[in-house]
Amino acid sequence: MIVKVVTRYLRQLRSFSPNARLYLLSLVISGLSFSIYSLFFNLYIVSRGYPRSFLGELQSLPNLIALFGAVPAGLLVDRIGRRRAMLLANGGQTLASLGIVLAPGPGWLRLSMIAFGLSQSLWMVSGAPFMMENSREEERNALFSASFGLQTLVGFLGTLVGGYLPTLFGGLLNVEAESAPAYAATLGVTVALSAVALLPVLLIEERPVIASRPAASGRTVRAFLPWHTISDPGLVARIFAPNIIISMGAAILIPYMNLFFKESFPISDRVLGTLFAVSSVITGVATLTSPLLADRWGRIRALVITQLSSIPFLLLIGFSGRFWIAALAFWVRAALMNMGNPLYNAFAMEQVGDRERATVSGLMGMSWNIGWTVGPYLSGYMQANPHIGFRPIFLITCSLYIVAVILEKRFFQRLDDRQRRAALLRSLGVADLNVE
């Protein structure tokens, strides 16, 4: 299976446009940076003596900014172009990461996280429209999957090497490996990588987008979304809803998985880094296989099956009580839960016209950031409460995931099936047949 997937993607990568390949290269470098950042940010903040409630606040801030900035960012992307927006996003993330490392106190940390959120908003709403405009229909699933899968795969290197960095810098600085200076130096590596990720974006050639004529129904929604015209607000709301629920379930638990493992089991930073590194490899390979599942079952059916299958493994992480069982479940859960995400994004982008894609991408980001704004903040207080802890959080996450999967199937299964039949008929040259 792995050989088949690698062969398929090497062939697909050669067929991608130069712009798409440069975008993927930037994503790979950013993924390397973000994997190290994600592994040690929580540990860095805690090592500086800040309480869990403040950590929850910091985790929420970028998502709060992205929540309110996603749709305005979509408008800005439409105005200045995808390339300029990605340059601003990468540059802003570099400065924000530097601010986190150098912040002398809570106020500067908050400002840095706000800048991080603004940069995330711009990058988030630029990516999906950019890939739509720089890919053909037959390679779109592969490009969206590659954008997620390669970024995750390179996380293997980031988390594996990152697990050794605190020890390295601790020795160089003559401090403890699990001290704030060692973690700060480790995060400094992410600053340098973020800056390098700018280079491929500089080489991208901007493609002009032919704007489609806005539909008349956009006038109806203008009262609610005065900044833009959306031709089918009902469809966008259905895309929006499962994202909110999944984001809430993920946000109260996933950012704190490193703390859960460190507190639940006597493991070192090296073991923690290896744990997350293996997870990145398995998730990346699984994501690269998702177009094969989409070809066999359809995008929505593949999404539903994989996400539902991940839930028992999530429960094993929280309740098994044994490290080796929790680690195996952690790897399988991450692969199953994440492999369908690029399929959902590609499906959503195909439902709207060129003129609306950046705005709809912003709305999807807004829906995701609703959960990631509230969830980490609430989770921080639940963890700090000795009567709650982590176990109830696992149950809440599982429940929210189940509700979201039910909505995805109910909203989009029939639509996806109709579109698959239409695509098959077009490939057979039966373009005018009604497939309703």
GROMACS .gro file of C-alpha atoms in nm:
model
  436
    1MET     CA    1   0.000   0.000   0.000
    2ILE     CA    2   0.278   0.245   0.095
    3VAL     CA    3   0.463   0.178  -0.232
    4LYS     CA    4   0.142   0.238  -0.425
    5VAL     CA    5   0.077   0.566  -0.244
    6VAL     CA    6   0.436   0.691  -0.292
    7THR     CA    7   0.432   0.602  -0.663
    8ARG     CA    8   0.099   0.774  -0.711
    9TYR     CA    9   0.215   1.094  -0.542
   10LEU     CA   10   0.546   1.113  -0.718
   11ARG     CA   11   0.353   1.095  -1.044
   12GLN     CA   12   0.104   1.355  -0.920
   13LEU     CA   13   0.378   1.588  -0.795
   14ARG     CA   14   0.534   1.592  -1.141
   15SER     CA   15   0.198   1.688  -1.290
   16PHE     CA   16   0.133   1.972  -1.042
   17SER     CA   17   0.188   2.326  -1.168
   18PRO     CA   18   0.508   2.509  -1.064
   19ASN     CA   19   0.299   2.734  -0.840
   20ALA     CA   20   0.148   2.434  -0.664
   21ARG     CA   21   0.490   2.276  -0.608
   22LEU     CA   22   0.629   2.599  -0.462
   23TYR     CA   23   0.327   2.623  -0.233
   24LEU     CA   24   0.384   2.266  -0.114
   25LEU     CA   25   0.751   2.341  -0.050
   26SER     CA   26   0.659   2.638   0.168
   27LEU     CA   27   0.406   2.422   0.352
   28VAL     CA   28   0.669   2.156   0.418
   29ILE     CA   29   0.907   2.410   0.575
   30SER     CA   30   0.623   2.567   0.774
   31GLY     CA   31   0.515   2.222   0.888
   32LEU     CA   32   0.864   2.153   1.018
   33SER     CA   33   0.855   2.478   1.212
   34PHE     CA   34   0.504   2.428   1.349
   35SER     CA   35   0.570   2.070   1.462
   36ILE     CA   36   0.853   2.187   1.689
   37TYR     CA   37   0.645   2.483   1.808
   38SER     CA   38   0.344   2.263   1.892
   39LEU     CA   39   0.557   2.014   2.081
   40PHE     CA   40   0.717   2.267   2.314
   41PHE     CA   41   0.497   2.579   2.336
   42ASN     CA   42   0.288   2.448   2.628
   43LEU     CA   43   0.597   2.320   2.808
   44TYR     CA   44   0.772   2.655   2.754
   45ILE     CA   45   0.485   2.855   2.902
   46VAL     CA   46   0.448   2.622   3.202
   47SER     CA   47   0.828   2.623   3.258
   48ARG     CA   48   0.815   3.001   3.292
   49GLY     CA   49   0.583   2.961   3.591
   50TYR     CA   50   0.257   3.073   3.432
   51PRO     CA   51  -0.066   2.901   3.550
   52ARG     CA   52  -0.274   2.669   3.331
   53SER     CA   53  -0.549   2.929   3.307
   54PHE     CA   54  -0.305   3.171   3.142
   55LEU     CA   55  -0.187   2.894   2.907
   56GLY     CA   56  -0.550   2.837   2.808
   57GLU     CA   57  -0.584   3.210   2.742
   58LEU     CA   58  -0.276   3.211   2.518
   59GLN     CA   59  -0.398   2.905   2.328
   60SER     CA   60  -0.733   3.078   2.271
   61LEU     CA   61  -0.603   3.419   2.164
   62PRO     CA   62  -0.484   3.335   1.808
   63ASN     CA   63  -0.810   3.158   1.740
   64LEU     CA   64  -1.013   3.446   1.880
   65ILE     CA   65  -0.832   3.682   1.643
   66ALA     CA   66  -0.874   3.438   1.353
   67LEU     CA   67  -1.243   3.402   1.439
   68PHE     CA   68  -1.316   3.771   1.384
   69GLY     CA   69  -1.048   3.820   1.120
   70ALA     CA   70  -1.121   3.527   0.889
   71VAL     CA   71  -1.387   3.687   0.669
   72PRO     CA   72  -1.217   4.031   0.648
   73ALA     CA   73  -0.898   3.839   0.564
   74GLY     CA   74  -1.087   3.668   0.282
   75LEU     CA   75  -1.183   4.005   0.141
   76LEU     CA   76  -0.825   4.126   0.170
   77VAL     CA   77  -0.698   3.813  -0.009
   78ASP     CA   78  -0.942   3.875  -0.294
   79ARG     CA   79  -0.818   4.232  -0.319
   80ILE     CA   80  -0.439   4.190  -0.292
   81GLY     CA   81  -0.402   3.840  -0.436
   82ARG     CA   82  -0.311   3.502  -0.290
   83ARG     CA   83   0.067   3.545  -0.318
   84ARG     CA   84   0.088   3.878  -0.136
   85ALA     CA   85  -0.143   3.746   0.134
   86MET     CA   86   0.076   3.440   0.188
   87LEU     CA   87   0.386   3.659   0.208
   88LEU     CA   88   0.222   3.877   0.471
   89ALA     CA   89   0.110   3.565   0.659
   90ASN     CA   90   0.455   3.405   0.661
   91GLY     CA   91   0.627   3.729   0.756
   92GLY     CA   92   0.379   3.793   1.036
   93GLN     CA   93   0.417   3.442   1.172
   94THR     CA   94   0.794   3.480   1.179
   95LEU     CA   95   0.772   3.803   1.380
   96ALA     CA   96   0.508   3.659   1.611
   97SER     CA   97   0.721   3.350   1.683
   98LEU     CA   98   1.015   3.576   1.762
   99GLY     CA   99   0.793   3.776   1.995
  100ILE     CA  100   0.693   3.462   2.185
  101VAL     CA  101   1.059   3.371   2.242
  102LEU     CA  102   1.165   3.720   2.350
  103ALA     CA  103   0.850   3.826   2.540
  104PRO     CA  104   0.952   3.964   2.882
  105GLY     CA  105   0.608   3.921   3.037
  106PRO     CA  106   0.240   3.828   2.993
  107GLY     CA  107   0.150   4.142   2.797
  108TRP     CA  108   0.409   4.079   2.525
  109LEU     CA  109   0.307   3.713   2.508
  110ARG     CA  110  -0.053   3.818   2.447
  111LEU     CA  111   0.051   4.063   2.173
  112SER     CA  112   0.263   3.796   2.006
  113MET     CA  113  -0.025   3.548   2.009
  114ILE     CA  114  -0.256   3.813   1.859
  115ALA     CA  115  -0.006   3.865   1.575
  116PHE     CA  116   0.013   3.488   1.536
  117GLY     CA  117  -0.366   3.477   1.499
  118LEU     CA  118  -0.371   3.752   1.235
  119SER     CA  119  -0.107   3.566   1.033
  120GLN     CA  120  -0.297   3.239   1.065
  121SER     CA  121  -0.610   3.407   0.931
  122LEU     CA  122  -0.436   3.528   0.617
  123TRP     CA  123  -0.266   3.196   0.547
  124MET     CA  124  -0.579   2.996   0.617
  125VAL     CA  125  -0.804   3.181   0.376
  126SER     CA  126  -0.538   3.198   0.102
  127GLY     CA  127  -0.448   2.830   0.081
  128ALA     CA  128  -0.765   2.659  -0.038
  129PRO     CA  129  -0.851   2.916  -0.310
  130PHE     CA  130  -0.488   2.913  -0.425
  131MET     CA  131  -0.493   2.534  -0.466
  132MET     CA  132  -0.827   2.546  -0.647
  133GLU     CA  133  -0.690   2.799  -0.895
  134ASN     CA  134  -0.363   2.613  -0.952
  135SER     CA  135  -0.496   2.260  -1.005
  136ARG     CA  136  -0.711   2.064  -1.248
  137GLU     CA  137  -1.025   1.879  -1.140
  138GLU     CA  138  -0.865   1.535  -1.177
  139GLU     CA  139  -0.569   1.622  -0.950
  140ARG     CA  140  -0.751   1.836  -0.694
  141ASN     CA  141  -0.807   1.567  -0.432
  142ALA     CA  142  -0.440   1.473  -0.462
  143LEU     CA  143  -0.321   1.835  -0.419
  144PHE     CA  144  -0.541   1.903  -0.116
  145SER     CA  145  -0.434   1.572   0.038
  146ALA     CA  146  -0.068   1.642  -0.040
  147SER     CA  147  -0.091   1.985   0.121
  148PHE     CA  148  -0.205   1.828   0.445
  149GLY     CA  149  -0.018   1.498   0.422
  150LEU     CA  150   0.325   1.637   0.337
  151GLN     CA  151   0.299   1.899   0.608
  152THR     CA  152   0.211   1.625   0.854
  153LEU     CA  153   0.481   1.389   0.729
  154VAL     CA  154   0.753   1.649   0.773
  155GLY     CA  155   0.622   1.688   1.126
  156PHE     CA  156   0.790   1.351   1.186
  157LEU     CA  157   1.129   1.513   1.139
  158GLY     CA  158   1.028   1.819   1.341
  159THR     CA  159   0.902   1.629   1.642
  160LEU     CA  160   1.174   1.364   1.630
  161VAL     CA  161   1.460   1.612   1.606
  162GLY     CA  162   1.273   1.860   1.824
  163GLY     CA  163   1.262   1.610   2.108
  164TYR     CA  164   1.643   1.633   2.132
  165LEU     CA  165   1.670   2.011   2.099
  166PRO     CA  166   1.603   2.104   2.465
  167THR     CA  167   1.879   1.865   2.574
  168LEU     CA  168   2.114   2.012   2.312
  169PHE     CA  169   2.044   2.372   2.407
  170GLY     CA  170   2.041   2.288   2.776
  171GLY     CA  171   2.398   2.164   2.741
  172LEU     CA  172   2.506   2.463   2.533
  173LEU     CA  173   2.350   2.711   2.777
  174ASN     CA  174   2.451   2.515   3.087
  175VAL     CA  175   2.090   2.490   3.209
  176GLU     CA  176   1.845   2.207   3.271
  177ALA     CA  177   1.700   2.048   2.955
  178GLU     CA  178   1.344   2.111   3.081
  179SER     CA  179   1.408   2.473   3.177
  180ALA     CA  180   1.262   2.787   3.022
  181PRO     CA  181   1.591   2.897   2.851
  182ALA     CA  182   1.630   2.557   2.683
  183TYR     CA  183   1.270   2.562   2.560
  184ALA     CA  184   1.308   2.924   2.443
  185ALA     CA  185   1.615   2.834   2.238
  186THR     CA  186   1.425   2.542   2.089
  187LEU     CA  187   1.142   2.773   1.985
  188GLY     CA  188   1.405   3.002   1.831
  189VAL     CA  189   1.462   2.730   1.570
  190THR     CA  190   1.098   2.769   1.464
  191VAL     CA  191   1.158   3.140   1.402
  192ALA     CA  192   1.439   3.064   1.156
  193LEU     CA  193   1.232   2.800   0.975
  194SER     CA  194   0.935   3.037   0.943
  195ALA     CA  195   1.162   3.290   0.774
  196VAL     CA  196   1.294   3.027   0.530
  197ALA     CA  197   0.934   2.933   0.438
  198LEU     CA  198   0.899   3.280   0.281
  199LEU     CA  199   1.142   3.199   0.001
  200PRO     CA  200   0.925   2.958  -0.207
  201VAL     CA  201   0.629   3.198  -0.184
  202LEU     CA  202   0.847   3.476  -0.330
  203LEU     CA  203   0.891   3.261  -0.642
  204ILE     CA  204   0.519   3.203  -0.699
  205GLU     CA  205   0.369   3.376  -1.004
  206GLU     CA  206   0.027   3.519  -0.923
  207ARG     CA  207  -0.255   3.395  -1.143
  208PRO     CA  208  -0.538   3.639  -1.217
  209VAL     CA  209  -0.876   3.503  -1.111
  210ILE     CA  210  -1.168   3.543  -1.349
  211ALA     CA  211  -1.443   3.655  -1.120
  212SER     CA  212  -1.779   3.493  -1.171
  213ARG     CA  213  -2.092   3.702  -1.180
  214PRO     CA  214  -2.250   3.711  -0.836
  215ALA     CA  215  -2.587   3.549  -0.811
  216ALA     CA  216  -2.895   3.752  -0.730
  217SER     CA  217  -2.961   3.555  -0.414
  218GLY     CA  218  -2.657   3.720  -0.265
  219ARG     CA  219  -2.875   4.023  -0.189
  220THR     CA  220  -3.063   3.817   0.068
  221VAL     CA  221  -2.756   3.741   0.273
  222ARG     CA  222  -2.603   4.084   0.241
  223ALA     CA  223  -2.796   4.200   0.544
  224PHE     CA  224  -2.610   3.941   0.749
  225LEU     CA  225  -2.277   3.947   0.562
  226PRO     CA  226  -2.253   4.305   0.436
  227TRP     CA  227  -1.885   4.260   0.340
  228HIS     CA  228  -1.953   4.011   0.060
  229THR     CA  229  -2.207   3.832  -0.159
  230ILE     CA  230  -2.272   3.462  -0.108
  231SER     CA  231  -2.490   3.291  -0.365
  232ASP     CA  232  -2.604   2.998  -0.149
  233PRO     CA  233  -2.599   3.089   0.223
  234GLY     CA  234  -2.779   2.767   0.318
  235LEU     CA  235  -2.503   2.554   0.169
  236VAL     CA  236  -2.235   2.760   0.342
  237ALA     CA  237  -2.418   2.723   0.674
  238ARG     CA  238  -2.422   2.345   0.630
  239ILE     CA  239  -2.048   2.347   0.558
  240PHE     CA  240  -2.003   2.574   0.859
  241ALA     CA  241  -2.190   2.365   1.122
  242PRO     CA  242  -1.985   2.040   1.143
  243ASN     CA  243  -1.664   2.244   1.146
  244ILE     CA  244  -1.774   2.428   1.460
  245ILE     CA  245  -1.859   2.109   1.645
  246ILE     CA  246  -1.542   1.921   1.548
  247SER     CA  247  -1.330   2.224   1.632
  248MET     CA  248  -1.480   2.247   1.978
  249GLY     CA  249  -1.417   1.878   2.041
  250ALA     CA  250  -1.060   1.903   1.918
  251ALA     CA  251  -0.977   2.232   2.089
  252ILE     CA  252  -1.052   2.120   2.444
  253LEU     CA  253  -0.818   1.821   2.416
  254ILE     CA  254  -0.574   1.804   2.123
  255PRO     CA  255  -0.356   2.108   2.212
  256TYR     CA  256  -0.291   1.952   2.552
  257MET     CA  257  -0.200   1.599   2.443
  258ASN     CA  258   0.166   1.667   2.522
  259LEU     CA  259   0.076   1.768   2.878
  260PHE     CA  260  -0.156   1.466   2.913
  261PHE     CA  261   0.121   1.222   2.822
  262LYS     CA  262   0.382   1.397   3.039
  263GLU     CA  263   0.151   1.400   3.341
  264SER     CA  264  -0.002   1.054   3.293
  265PHE     CA  265   0.317   0.859   3.217
  266PRO     CA  266   0.683   0.896   3.332
  267ILE     CA  267   0.829   0.984   2.990
  268SER     CA  268   1.109   1.218   2.885
  269ASP     CA  269   1.099   1.491   2.622
  270ARG     CA  270   1.280   1.255   2.385
  271VAL     CA  271   1.010   0.991   2.421
  272LEU     CA  272   0.745   1.261   2.382
  273GLY     CA  273   0.911   1.384   2.063
  274THR     CA  274   0.932   1.031   1.924
  275LEU     CA  275   0.566   0.971   2.009
  276PHE     CA  276   0.456   1.278   1.813
  277ALA     CA  277   0.704   1.209   1.534
  278VAL     CA  278   0.563   0.862   1.468
  279SER     CA  279   0.213   1.010   1.480
  280SER     CA  280   0.311   1.259   1.209
  281VAL     CA  281   0.442   0.985   0.980
  282ILE     CA  282   0.137   0.765   1.020
  283THR     CA  283  -0.103   1.057   0.979
  284GLY     CA  284   0.084   1.190   0.675
  285VAL     CA  285   0.086   0.853   0.497
  286ALA     CA  286  -0.280   0.798   0.585
  287THR     CA  287  -0.371   1.141   0.447
  288LEU     CA  288  -0.189   1.068   0.121
  289THR     CA  289  -0.406   0.756   0.085
  290SER     CA  290  -0.730   0.952   0.127
  291PRO     CA  291  -0.774   1.013  -0.250
  292LEU     CA  292  -0.774   0.634  -0.293
  293LEU     CA  293  -1.056   0.609  -0.038
  294ALA     CA  294  -1.239   0.895  -0.208
  295ASP     CA  295  -1.215   0.718  -0.543
  296ARG     CA  296  -1.360   0.404  -0.387
  297TRP     CA  297  -1.626   0.540  -0.152
  298GLY     CA  298  -1.666   0.909  -0.232
  299ARG     CA  299  -1.529   1.199  -0.030
  300ILE     CA  300  -1.806   1.232   0.228
  301ARG     CA  301  -1.847   0.859   0.288
  302ALA     CA  302  -1.469   0.824   0.333
  303LEU     CA  303  -1.473   1.118   0.575
  304VAL     CA  304  -1.757   0.971   0.782
  305ILE     CA  305  -1.607   0.622   0.802
  306THR     CA  306  -1.260   0.735   0.905
  307GLN     CA  307  -1.377   0.988   1.163
  308LEU     CA  308  -1.618   0.745   1.330
  309SER     CA  309  -1.349   0.477   1.337
  310SER     CA  310  -1.116   0.710   1.529
  311ILE     CA  311  -1.343   0.747   1.833
  312PRO     CA  312  -1.272   0.411   2.008
  313PHE     CA  313  -0.900   0.484   1.985
  314LEU     CA  314  -0.951   0.825   2.145
  315LEU     CA  315  -1.117   0.654   2.441
  316LEU     CA  316  -0.825   0.412   2.469
  317ILE     CA  317  -0.582   0.705   2.500
  318GLY     CA  318  -0.772   0.852   2.791
  319PHE     CA  319  -0.875   0.541   2.980
  320SER     CA  320  -0.631   0.255   2.908
  321GLY     CA  321  -0.385   0.361   3.178
  322ARG     CA  322  -0.093   0.199   2.995
  323PHE     CA  323   0.155   0.397   2.793
  324TRP     CA  324   0.202   0.147   2.510
  325ILE     CA  325  -0.173   0.114   2.456
  326ALA     CA  326  -0.225   0.491   2.474
  327ALA     CA  327   0.064   0.549   2.232
  328LEU     CA  328  -0.069   0.300   1.973
  329ALA     CA  329  -0.418   0.444   2.005
  330PHE     CA  330  -0.276   0.798   1.973
  331TRP     CA  331  -0.115   0.710   1.639
  332VAL     CA  332  -0.420   0.534   1.494
  333ARG     CA  333  -0.664   0.802   1.612
  334ALA     CA  334  -0.461   1.084   1.461
  335ALA     CA  335  -0.444   0.908   1.124
  336LEU     CA  336  -0.813   0.820   1.107
  337MET     CA  337  -0.945   1.155   1.232
  338ASN     CA  338  -0.727   1.373   1.011
  339MET     CA  339  -0.706   1.186   0.681
  340GLY     CA  340  -1.045   1.308   0.562
  341ASN     CA  341  -0.988   1.679   0.633
  342PRO     CA  342  -0.840   1.770   0.292
  343LEU     CA  343  -1.126   1.583   0.119
  344TYR     CA  344  -1.378   1.796   0.306
  345ASN     CA  345  -1.192   2.117   0.218
  346ALA     CA  346  -1.172   2.022  -0.151
  347PHE     CA  347  -1.542   1.928  -0.152
  348ALA     CA  348  -1.636   2.261   0.007
  349MET     CA  349  -1.430   2.468  -0.238
  350GLU     CA  350  -1.590   2.293  -0.537
  351GLN     CA  351  -1.938   2.394  -0.421
  352VAL     CA  352  -1.877   2.768  -0.467
  353GLY     CA  353  -1.762   2.993  -0.749
  354ASP     CA  354  -1.425   3.165  -0.792
  355ARG     CA  355  -1.552   3.495  -0.657
  356GLU     CA  356  -1.670   3.342  -0.331
  357ARG     CA  357  -1.388   3.100  -0.250
  358ALA     CA  358  -1.172   3.322  -0.034
  359THR     CA  359  -1.476   3.440   0.162
  360VAL     CA  360  -1.611   3.087   0.207
  361SER     CA  361  -1.263   2.974   0.305
  362GLY     CA  362  -1.267   3.254   0.561
  363LEU     CA  363  -1.607   3.140   0.689
  364MET     CA  364  -1.478   2.784   0.723
  365GLY     CA  365  -1.184   2.921   0.916
  366MET     CA  366  -1.421   3.126   1.128
  367SER     CA  367  -1.627   2.816   1.210
  368TRP     CA  368  -1.310   2.628   1.304
  369ASN     CA  369  -1.184   2.912   1.520
  370ILE     CA  370  -1.509   2.940   1.714
  371GLY     CA  371  -1.424   2.609   1.880
  372TRP     CA  372  -1.053   2.684   1.906
  373THR     CA  373  -1.128   3.016   2.072
  374VAL     CA  374  -1.355   2.881   2.344
  375GLY     CA  375  -1.219   2.526   2.382
  376PRO     CA  376  -0.860   2.583   2.507
  377TYR     CA  377  -0.979   2.847   2.751
  378LEU     CA  378  -1.242   2.616   2.904
  379SER     CA  379  -1.004   2.321   2.897
  380GLY     CA  380  -0.740   2.512   3.091
  381TYR     CA  381  -0.985   2.567   3.376
  382MET     CA  382  -1.112   2.208   3.366
  383GLN     CA  383  -0.757   2.077   3.390
  384ALA     CA  384  -0.679   2.310   3.679
  385ASN     CA  385  -0.982   2.178   3.871
  386PRO     CA  386  -0.872   1.868   4.069
  387HIS     CA  387  -1.226   1.729   4.049
  388ILE     CA  388  -1.233   1.731   3.667
  389GLY     CA  389  -0.895   1.668   3.505
  390PHE     CA  390  -0.852   1.508   3.163
  391ARG     CA  391  -1.090   1.210   3.158
  392PRO     CA  392  -1.421   1.400   3.125
  393ILE     CA  393  -1.259   1.603   2.846
  394PHE     CA  394  -1.203   1.284   2.645
  395LEU     CA  395  -1.573   1.196   2.678
  396ILE     CA  396  -1.684   1.545   2.572
  397THR     CA  397  -1.456   1.533   2.267
  398CYS     CA  398  -1.590   1.193   2.158
  399SER     CA  399  -1.951   1.311   2.192
  400LEU     CA  400  -1.892   1.622   1.983
  401TYR     CA  401  -1.714   1.423   1.712
  402ILE     CA  402  -2.010   1.185   1.681
  403VAL     CA  403  -2.257   1.472   1.642
  404ALA     CA  404  -2.040   1.636   1.374
  405VAL     CA  405  -2.006   1.313   1.174
  406ILE     CA  406  -2.384   1.264   1.176
  407LEU     CA  407  -2.430   1.616   1.038
  408GLU     CA  408  -2.168   1.564   0.764
  409LYS     CA  409  -2.344   1.251   0.643
  410ARG     CA  410  -2.691   1.403   0.660
  411PHE     CA  411  -2.595   1.729   0.486
  412PHE     CA  412  -2.364   1.612   0.208
  413GLN     CA  413  -2.382   1.237   0.136
  414ARG     CA  414  -2.644   1.259  -0.138
  415LEU     CA  415  -2.490   1.571  -0.290
  416ASP     CA  416  -2.149   1.404  -0.309
  417ASP     CA  417  -2.300   1.089  -0.464
  418ARG     CA  418  -2.474   1.295  -0.733
  419GLN     CA  419  -2.157   1.486  -0.814
  420ARG     CA  420  -1.955   1.162  -0.835
  421ARG     CA  421  -2.205   1.019  -1.084
  422ALA     CA  422  -2.195   1.340  -1.287
  423ALA     CA  423  -1.814   1.333  -1.298
  424LEU     CA  424  -1.819   0.969  -1.408
  425LEU     CA  425  -2.063   1.047  -1.687
  426ARG     CA  426  -1.854   1.342  -1.803
  427SER     CA  427  -1.549   1.118  -1.820
  428LEU     CA  428  -1.753   0.883  -2.040
  429GLY     CA  429  -1.860   1.169  -2.264
  430VAL     CA  430  -2.221   1.179  -2.142
  431ALA     CA  431  -2.216   1.546  -2.047
  432ASP     CA  432  -2.583   1.636  -2.081
  433LEU     CA  433  -2.745   1.348  -1.894
  434ASN     CA  434  -2.952   1.448  -1.593
  435VAL     CA  435  -2.810   1.262  -1.298
  436GLU     CA  436  -3.046   1.396  -1.033
   0.00000   0.00000   0.00000
